[in-house]
Coordinates of N, CA, C and O in Angstrom, one line a residue:
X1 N 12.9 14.2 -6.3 CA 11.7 14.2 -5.4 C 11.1 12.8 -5.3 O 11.1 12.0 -6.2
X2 N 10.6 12.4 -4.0 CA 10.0 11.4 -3.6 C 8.7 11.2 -4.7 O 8.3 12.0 -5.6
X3 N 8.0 9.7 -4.2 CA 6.7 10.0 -5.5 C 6.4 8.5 -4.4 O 6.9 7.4 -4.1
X4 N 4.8 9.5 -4.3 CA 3.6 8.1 -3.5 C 2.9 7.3 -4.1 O 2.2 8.1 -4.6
X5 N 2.7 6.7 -4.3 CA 1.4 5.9 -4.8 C 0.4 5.0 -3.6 O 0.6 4.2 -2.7
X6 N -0.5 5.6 -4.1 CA -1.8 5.2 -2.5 C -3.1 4.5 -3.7 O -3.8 5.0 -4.6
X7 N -3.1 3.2 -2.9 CA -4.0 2.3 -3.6 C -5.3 2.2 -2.8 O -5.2 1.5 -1.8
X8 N -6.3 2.8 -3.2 CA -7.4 3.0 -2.7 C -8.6 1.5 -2.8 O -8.6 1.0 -3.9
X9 N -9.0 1.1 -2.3 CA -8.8 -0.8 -2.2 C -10.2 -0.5 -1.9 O -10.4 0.4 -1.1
X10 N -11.3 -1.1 -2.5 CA -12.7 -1.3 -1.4 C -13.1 -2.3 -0.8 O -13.4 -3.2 -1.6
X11 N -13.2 -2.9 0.8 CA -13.5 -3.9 1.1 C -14.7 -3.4 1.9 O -14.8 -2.5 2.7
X12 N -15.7 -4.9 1.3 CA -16.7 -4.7 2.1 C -16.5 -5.3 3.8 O -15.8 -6.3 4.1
X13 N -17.6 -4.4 4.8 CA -17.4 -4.5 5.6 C -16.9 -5.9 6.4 O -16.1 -5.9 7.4
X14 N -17.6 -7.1 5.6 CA -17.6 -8.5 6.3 C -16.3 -9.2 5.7 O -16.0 -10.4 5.8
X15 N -15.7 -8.2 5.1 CA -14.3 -8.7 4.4 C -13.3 -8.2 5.0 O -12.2 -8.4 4.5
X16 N -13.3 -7.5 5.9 CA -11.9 -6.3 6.3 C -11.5 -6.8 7.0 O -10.5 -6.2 7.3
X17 N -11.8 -8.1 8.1 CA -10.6 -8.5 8.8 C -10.0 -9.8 8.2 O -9.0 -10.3 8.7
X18 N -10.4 -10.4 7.3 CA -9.8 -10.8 6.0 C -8.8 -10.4 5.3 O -7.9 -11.2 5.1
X19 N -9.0 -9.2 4.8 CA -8.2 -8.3 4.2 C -6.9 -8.1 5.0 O -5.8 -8.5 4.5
X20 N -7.0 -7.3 6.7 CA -6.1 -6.9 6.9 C -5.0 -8.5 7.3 O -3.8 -8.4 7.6
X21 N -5.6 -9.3 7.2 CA -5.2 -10.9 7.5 C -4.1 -10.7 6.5 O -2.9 -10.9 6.8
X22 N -4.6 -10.2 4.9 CA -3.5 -10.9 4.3 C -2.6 -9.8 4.2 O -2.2 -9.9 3.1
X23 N -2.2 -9.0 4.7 CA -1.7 -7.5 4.7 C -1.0 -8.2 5.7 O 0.1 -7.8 5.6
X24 N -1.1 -9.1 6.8 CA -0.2 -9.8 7.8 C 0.5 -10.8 7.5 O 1.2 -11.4 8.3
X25 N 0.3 -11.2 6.2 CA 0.8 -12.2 5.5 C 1.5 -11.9 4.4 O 1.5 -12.7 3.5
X26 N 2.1 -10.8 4.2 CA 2.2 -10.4 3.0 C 4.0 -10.5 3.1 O 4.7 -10.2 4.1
X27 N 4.6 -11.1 1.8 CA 5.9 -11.2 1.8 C 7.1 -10.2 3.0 O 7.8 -10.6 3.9
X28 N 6.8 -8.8 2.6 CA 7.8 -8.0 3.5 C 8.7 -7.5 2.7 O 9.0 -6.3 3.0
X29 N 9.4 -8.0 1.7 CA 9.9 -7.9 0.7 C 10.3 -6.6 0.0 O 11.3 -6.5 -0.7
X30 N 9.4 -5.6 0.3 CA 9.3 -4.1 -0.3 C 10.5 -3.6 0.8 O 11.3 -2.7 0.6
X31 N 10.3 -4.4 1.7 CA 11.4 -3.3 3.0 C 12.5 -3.1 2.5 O 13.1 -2.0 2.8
X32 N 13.1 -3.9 1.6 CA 14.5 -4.3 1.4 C 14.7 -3.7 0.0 O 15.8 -3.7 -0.6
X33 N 13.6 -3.2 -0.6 CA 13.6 -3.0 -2.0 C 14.5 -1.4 -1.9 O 14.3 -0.4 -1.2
X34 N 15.6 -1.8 -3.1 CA 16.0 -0.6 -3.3 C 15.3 0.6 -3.8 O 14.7 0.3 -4.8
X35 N 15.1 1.9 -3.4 CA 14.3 3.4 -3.7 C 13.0 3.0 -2.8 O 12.0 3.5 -3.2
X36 N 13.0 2.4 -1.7 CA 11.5 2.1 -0.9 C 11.5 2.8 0.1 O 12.4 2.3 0.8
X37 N 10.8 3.9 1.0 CA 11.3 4.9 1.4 C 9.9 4.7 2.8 O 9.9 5.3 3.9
X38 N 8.8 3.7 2.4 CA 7.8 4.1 3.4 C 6.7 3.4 2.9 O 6.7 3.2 1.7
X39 N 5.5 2.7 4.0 CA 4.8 1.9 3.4 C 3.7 2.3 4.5 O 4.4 2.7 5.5
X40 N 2.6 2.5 4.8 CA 1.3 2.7 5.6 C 0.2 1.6 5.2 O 0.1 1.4 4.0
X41 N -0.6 1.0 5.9 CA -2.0 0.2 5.4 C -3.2 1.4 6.3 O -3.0 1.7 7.5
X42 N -4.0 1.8 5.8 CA -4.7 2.9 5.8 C -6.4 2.2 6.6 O -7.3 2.4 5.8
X43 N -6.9 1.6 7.6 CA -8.1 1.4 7.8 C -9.1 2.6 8.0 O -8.9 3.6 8.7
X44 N -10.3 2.4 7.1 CA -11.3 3.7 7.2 C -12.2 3.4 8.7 O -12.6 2.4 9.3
X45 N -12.5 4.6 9.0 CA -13.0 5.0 10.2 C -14.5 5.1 10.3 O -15.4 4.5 11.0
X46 N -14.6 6.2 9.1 CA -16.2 6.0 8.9 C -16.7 6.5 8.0 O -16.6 7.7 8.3
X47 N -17.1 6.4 7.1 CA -17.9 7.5 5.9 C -17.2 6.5 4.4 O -17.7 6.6 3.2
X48 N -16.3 5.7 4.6 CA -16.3 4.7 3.7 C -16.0 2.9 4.1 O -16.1 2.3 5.2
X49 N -15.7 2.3 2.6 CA -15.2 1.4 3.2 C -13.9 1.0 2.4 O -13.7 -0.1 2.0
X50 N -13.1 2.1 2.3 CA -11.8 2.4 1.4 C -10.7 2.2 2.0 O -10.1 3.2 2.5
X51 N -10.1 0.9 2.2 CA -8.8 1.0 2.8 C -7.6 1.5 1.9 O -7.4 0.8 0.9
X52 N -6.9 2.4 2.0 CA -5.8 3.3 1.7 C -4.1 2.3 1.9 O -3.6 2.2 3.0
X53 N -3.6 2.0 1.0 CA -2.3 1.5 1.0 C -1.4 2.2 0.5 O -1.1 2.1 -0.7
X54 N -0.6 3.2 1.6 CA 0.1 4.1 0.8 C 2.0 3.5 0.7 O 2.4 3.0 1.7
X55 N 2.4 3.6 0.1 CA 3.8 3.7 -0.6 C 4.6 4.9 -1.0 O 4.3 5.6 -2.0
X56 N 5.8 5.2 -0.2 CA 6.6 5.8 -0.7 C 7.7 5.4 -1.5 O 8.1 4.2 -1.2
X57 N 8.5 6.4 -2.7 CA 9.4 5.9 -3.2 C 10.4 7.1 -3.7 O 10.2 8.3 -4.1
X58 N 11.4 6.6 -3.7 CA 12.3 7.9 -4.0 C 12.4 8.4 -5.4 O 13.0 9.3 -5.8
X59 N 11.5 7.5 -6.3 CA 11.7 7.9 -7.8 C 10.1 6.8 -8.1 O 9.5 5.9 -7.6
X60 N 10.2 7.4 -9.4 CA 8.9 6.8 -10.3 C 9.8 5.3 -10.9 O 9.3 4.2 -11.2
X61 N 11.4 5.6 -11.2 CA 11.8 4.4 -11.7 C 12.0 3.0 -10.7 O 12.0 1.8 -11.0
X62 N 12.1 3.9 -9.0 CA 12.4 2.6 -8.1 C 10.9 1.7 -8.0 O 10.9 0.5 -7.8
X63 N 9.7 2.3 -8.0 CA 8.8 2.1 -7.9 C 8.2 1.2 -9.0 O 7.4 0.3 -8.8
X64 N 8.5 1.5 -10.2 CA 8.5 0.6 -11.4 C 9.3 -0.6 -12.0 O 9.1 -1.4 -12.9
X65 N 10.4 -0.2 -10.9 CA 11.1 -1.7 -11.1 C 10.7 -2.4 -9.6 O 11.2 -3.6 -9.5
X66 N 10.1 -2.1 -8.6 CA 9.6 -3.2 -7.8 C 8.4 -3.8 -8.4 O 8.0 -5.0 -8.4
X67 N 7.6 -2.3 -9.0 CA 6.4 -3.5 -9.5 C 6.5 -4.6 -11.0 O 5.7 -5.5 -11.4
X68 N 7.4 -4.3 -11.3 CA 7.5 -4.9 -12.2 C 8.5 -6.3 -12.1 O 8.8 -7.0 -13.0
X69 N 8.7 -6.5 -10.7 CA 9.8 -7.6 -10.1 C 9.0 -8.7 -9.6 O 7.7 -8.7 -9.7
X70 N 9.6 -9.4 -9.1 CA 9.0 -11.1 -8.4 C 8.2 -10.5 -7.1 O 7.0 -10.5 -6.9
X71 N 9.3 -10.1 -6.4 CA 8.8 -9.4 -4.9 C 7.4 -9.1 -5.2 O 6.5 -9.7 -4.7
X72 N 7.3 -8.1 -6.0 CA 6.0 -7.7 -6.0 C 4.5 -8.3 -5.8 O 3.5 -8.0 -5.2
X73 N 4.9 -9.5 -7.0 CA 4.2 -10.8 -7.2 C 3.8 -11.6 -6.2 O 2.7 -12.1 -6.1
X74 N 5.0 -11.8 -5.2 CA 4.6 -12.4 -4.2 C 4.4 -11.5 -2.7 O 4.2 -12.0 -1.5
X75 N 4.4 -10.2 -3.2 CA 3.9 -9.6 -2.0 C 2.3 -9.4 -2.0 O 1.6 -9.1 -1.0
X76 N 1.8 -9.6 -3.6 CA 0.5 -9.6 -3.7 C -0.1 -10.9 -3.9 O -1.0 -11.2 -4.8
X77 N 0.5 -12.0 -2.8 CA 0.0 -13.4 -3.1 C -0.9 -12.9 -1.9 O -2.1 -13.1 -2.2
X78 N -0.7 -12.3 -0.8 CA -1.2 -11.5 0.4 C -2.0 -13.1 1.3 O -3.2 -13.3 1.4
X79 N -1.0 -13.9 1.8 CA -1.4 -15.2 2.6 C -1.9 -16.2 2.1 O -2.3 -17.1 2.8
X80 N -1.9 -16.2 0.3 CA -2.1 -17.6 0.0 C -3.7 -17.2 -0.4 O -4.4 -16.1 -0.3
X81 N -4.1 -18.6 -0.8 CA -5.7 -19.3 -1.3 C -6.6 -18.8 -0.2 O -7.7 -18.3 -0.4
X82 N -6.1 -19.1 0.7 CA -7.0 -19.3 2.0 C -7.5 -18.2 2.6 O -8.6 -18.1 3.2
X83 N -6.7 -17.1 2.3 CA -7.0 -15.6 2.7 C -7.8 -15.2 1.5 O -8.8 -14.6 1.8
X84 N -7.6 -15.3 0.5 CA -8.0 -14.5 -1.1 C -9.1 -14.9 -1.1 O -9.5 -15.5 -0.1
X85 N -10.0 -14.6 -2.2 CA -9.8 -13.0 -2.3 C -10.6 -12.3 -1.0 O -11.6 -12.8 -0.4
X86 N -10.0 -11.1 -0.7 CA -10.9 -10.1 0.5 C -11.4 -9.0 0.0 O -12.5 -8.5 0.4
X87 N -10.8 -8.6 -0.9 CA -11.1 -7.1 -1.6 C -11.8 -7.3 -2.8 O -11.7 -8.3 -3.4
X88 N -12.7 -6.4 -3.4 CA -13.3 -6.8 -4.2 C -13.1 -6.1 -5.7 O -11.9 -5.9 -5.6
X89 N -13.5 -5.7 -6.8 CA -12.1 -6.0 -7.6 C -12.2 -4.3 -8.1 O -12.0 -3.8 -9.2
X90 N -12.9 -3.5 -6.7 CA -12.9 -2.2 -6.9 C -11.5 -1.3 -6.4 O -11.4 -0.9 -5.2
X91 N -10.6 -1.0 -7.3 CA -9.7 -0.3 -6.3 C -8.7 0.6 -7.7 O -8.5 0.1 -8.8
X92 N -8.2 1.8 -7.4 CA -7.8 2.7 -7.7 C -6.3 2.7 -7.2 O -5.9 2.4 -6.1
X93 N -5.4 3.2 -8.5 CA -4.1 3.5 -8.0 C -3.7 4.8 -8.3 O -3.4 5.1 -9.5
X94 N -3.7 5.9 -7.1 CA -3.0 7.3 -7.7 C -1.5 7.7 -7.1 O -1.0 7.7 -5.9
X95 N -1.1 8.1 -8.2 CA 0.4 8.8 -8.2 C 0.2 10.0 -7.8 O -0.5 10.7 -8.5
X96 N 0.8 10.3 -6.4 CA 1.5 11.7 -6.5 C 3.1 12.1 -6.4 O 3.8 11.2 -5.9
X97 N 3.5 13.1 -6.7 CA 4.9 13.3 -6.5 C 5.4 14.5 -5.4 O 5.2 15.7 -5.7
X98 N 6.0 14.1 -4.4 CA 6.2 15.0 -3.2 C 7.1 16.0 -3.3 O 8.3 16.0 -3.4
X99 N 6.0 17.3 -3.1 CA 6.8 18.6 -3.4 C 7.3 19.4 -2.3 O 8.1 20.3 -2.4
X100 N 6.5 19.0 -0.5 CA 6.9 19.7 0.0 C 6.9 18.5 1.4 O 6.4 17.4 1.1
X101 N 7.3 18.5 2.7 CA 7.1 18.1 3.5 C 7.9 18.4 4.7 O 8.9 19.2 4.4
X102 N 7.8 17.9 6.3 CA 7.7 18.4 7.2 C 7.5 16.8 8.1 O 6.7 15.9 8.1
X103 N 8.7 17.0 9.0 CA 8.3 16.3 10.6 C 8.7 16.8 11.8 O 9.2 17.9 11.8
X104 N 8.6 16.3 12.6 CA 8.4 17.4 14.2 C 10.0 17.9 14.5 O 11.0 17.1 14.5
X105 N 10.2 18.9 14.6 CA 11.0 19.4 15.5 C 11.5 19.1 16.9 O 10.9 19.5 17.9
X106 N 12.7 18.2 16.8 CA 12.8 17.2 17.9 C 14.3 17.7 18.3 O 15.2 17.7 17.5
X107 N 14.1 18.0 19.8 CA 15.8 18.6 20.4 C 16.5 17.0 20.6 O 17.7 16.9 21.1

């Protein structure tokens, strides 16, 4: 079974096109990573100011050996000095593991 991890990030409002700045700068690196199955950057709408980074992976071990790799390191350099920091040092990492899912019915 697949397994997500969605990093719940708080950026204040006067920081979020900052943020998503270095999210445009960010290595890329994960694409190529073996067990890397899906990547989303999540902007809130309204009722927070929680940007959502979600990650799929086909196992807890593919996921553990990206973060525990170089890639990772420098996918969280996120544009360098110049962009850093945007987020502030409130943010949450939850694991789930995917038990059921669904996409469209396509002839």
């Amino acid at each position: 079974m697949s397994v997500v991890k969605i990093n719940a990030i708080t950026v204040p409002k006067d920081k979020q096109e900052r943020f998503e700045e270095r999210f445009k700068g960010r290595a890329g690196a994960v694409e190529s990573t073996p067990g890397f199955e899906w990547f989303e950057l999540l902007r809130p709408l309204e009722g927070t100011d929680q940007y959502l980074v979600y990650t799929r992976w086909e196992s807890e071990e593919a996921y553990r050996a990206w973060e525990s790799g170089q890639d990772f390191a420098r996918a969280h350099e996120g544009g360098g000095s110049e962009l850093a920091p945007a987020a502030s040092n409130s943010s949450h990492l939850w694991s789930y593991e995917v038990i059921e899912s669904a996409a469209p019915d396509r002839p």
